[in-house]
Tab-separated table of C-alpha atoms in Angstrom:
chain	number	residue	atom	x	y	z
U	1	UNK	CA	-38.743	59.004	9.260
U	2	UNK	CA	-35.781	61.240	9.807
U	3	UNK	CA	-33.698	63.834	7.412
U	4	UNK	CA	-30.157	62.886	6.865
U	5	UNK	CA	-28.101	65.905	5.234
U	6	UNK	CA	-25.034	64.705	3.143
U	7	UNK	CA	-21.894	66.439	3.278
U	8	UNK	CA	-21.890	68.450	0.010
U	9	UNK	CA	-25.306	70.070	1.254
U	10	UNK	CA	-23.556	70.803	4.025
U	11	UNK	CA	-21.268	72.604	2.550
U	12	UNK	CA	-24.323	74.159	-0.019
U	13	UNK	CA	-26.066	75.541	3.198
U	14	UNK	CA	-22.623	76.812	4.286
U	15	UNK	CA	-21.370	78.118	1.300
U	16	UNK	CA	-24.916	80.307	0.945
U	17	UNK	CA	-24.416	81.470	4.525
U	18	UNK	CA	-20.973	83.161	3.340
U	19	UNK	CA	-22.277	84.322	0.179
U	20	UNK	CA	-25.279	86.139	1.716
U	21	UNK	CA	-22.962	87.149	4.721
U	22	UNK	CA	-21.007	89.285	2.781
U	23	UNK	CA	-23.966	91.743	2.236
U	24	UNK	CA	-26.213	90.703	5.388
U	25	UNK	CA	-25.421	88.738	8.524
U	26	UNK	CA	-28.274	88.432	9.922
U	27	UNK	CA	-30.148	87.686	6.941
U	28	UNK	CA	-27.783	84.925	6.354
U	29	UNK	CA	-28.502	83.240	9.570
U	30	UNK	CA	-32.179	83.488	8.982
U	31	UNK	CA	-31.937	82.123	5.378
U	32	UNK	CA	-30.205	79.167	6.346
U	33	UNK	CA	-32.163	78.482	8.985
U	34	UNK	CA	-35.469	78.667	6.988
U	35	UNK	CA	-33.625	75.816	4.453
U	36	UNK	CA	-33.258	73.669	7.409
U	37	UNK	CA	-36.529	73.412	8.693
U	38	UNK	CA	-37.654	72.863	5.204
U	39	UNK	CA	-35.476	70.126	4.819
U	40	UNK	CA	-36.266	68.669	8.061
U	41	UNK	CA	-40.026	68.921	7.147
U	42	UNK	CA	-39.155	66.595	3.894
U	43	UNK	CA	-39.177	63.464	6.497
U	44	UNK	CA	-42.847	64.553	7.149
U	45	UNK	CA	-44.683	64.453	3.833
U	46	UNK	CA	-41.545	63.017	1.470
U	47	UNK	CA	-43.218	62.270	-1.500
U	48	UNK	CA	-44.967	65.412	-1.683
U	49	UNK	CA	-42.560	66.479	-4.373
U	50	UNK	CA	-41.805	65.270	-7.812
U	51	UNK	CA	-39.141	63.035	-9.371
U	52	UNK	CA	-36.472	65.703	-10.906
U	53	UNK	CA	-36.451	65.067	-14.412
U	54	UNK	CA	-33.680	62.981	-15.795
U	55	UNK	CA	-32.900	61.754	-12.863
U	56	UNK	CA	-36.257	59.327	-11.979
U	57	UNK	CA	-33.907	56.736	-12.512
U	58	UNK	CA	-31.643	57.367	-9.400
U	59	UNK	CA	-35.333	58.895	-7.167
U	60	UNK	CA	-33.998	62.350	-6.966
U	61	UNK	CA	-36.582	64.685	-5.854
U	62	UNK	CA	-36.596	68.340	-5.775
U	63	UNK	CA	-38.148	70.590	-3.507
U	64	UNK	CA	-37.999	74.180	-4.190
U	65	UNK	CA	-37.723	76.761	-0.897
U	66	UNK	CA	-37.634	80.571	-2.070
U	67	UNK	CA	-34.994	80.957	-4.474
U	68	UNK	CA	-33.478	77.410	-3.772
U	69	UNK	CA	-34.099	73.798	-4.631
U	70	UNK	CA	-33.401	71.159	-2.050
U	71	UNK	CA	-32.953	68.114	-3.989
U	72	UNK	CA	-33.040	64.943	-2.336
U	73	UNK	CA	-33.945	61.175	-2.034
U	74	UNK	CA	-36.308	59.020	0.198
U	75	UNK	CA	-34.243	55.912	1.748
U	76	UNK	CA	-36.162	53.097	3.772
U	77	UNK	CA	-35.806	55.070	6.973
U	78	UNK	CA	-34.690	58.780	6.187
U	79	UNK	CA	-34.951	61.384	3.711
U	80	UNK	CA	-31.554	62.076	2.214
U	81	UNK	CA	-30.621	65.587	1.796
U	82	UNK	CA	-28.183	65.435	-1.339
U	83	UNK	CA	-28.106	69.196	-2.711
U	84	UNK	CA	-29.250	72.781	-1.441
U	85	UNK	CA	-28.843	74.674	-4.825
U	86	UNK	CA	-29.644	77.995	-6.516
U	87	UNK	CA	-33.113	77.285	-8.195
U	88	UNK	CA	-31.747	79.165	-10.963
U	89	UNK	CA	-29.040	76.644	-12.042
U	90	UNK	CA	-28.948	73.718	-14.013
U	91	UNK	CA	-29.817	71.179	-11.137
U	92	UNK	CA	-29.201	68.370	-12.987
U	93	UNK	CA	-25.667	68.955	-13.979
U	94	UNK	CA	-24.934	69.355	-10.134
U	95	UNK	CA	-26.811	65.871	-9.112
């Protein structure tokens, strides 16, 4: 099984490289990184993580990494990388 990323989590994991950026570079670069390799480790063990509530309907998942919640869903071949999100937001409102 592979990880696809979508293109708004794309632009999550590039919109928290600019936000941390602004205060720390290199920590940015690390950071993002880090979300990555957790994302691409989703493919390995994908149901490891639960259904996020309210959306068990649609088989959204939700991994969280540090301060963040990857939120994604299993396909027949991949793991789909919908979100990268601040754990402290509403995720669902952003799913």
């Amino acid at each position: 099984m592979k990880t696809r990323f979508t293109p708004l989590s794309i632009r999550d994991l590039n919109g928290i490289a600019r936000w941390i950026a602004a205060d720390r570079p290199n920590a940015a670069k690390k950071v993002v990184a880090r979300l990555k390799i957790a994302c691409l480790n989703l493919a390995d063990h994908p149901y490891a993580y639960p259904l996020l509530t309210d959306r068990e309907d649609n088989g959204v998942r939700r991994a969280p990494h540090g301060r963040y919640a990857i939120c994604y869903r299993i396909a027949a071949d991949s793991v789909e990388v919908l979100r990268i999100l601040d754990g402290a937001q509403d995720i669902t409102t952003h799913i």
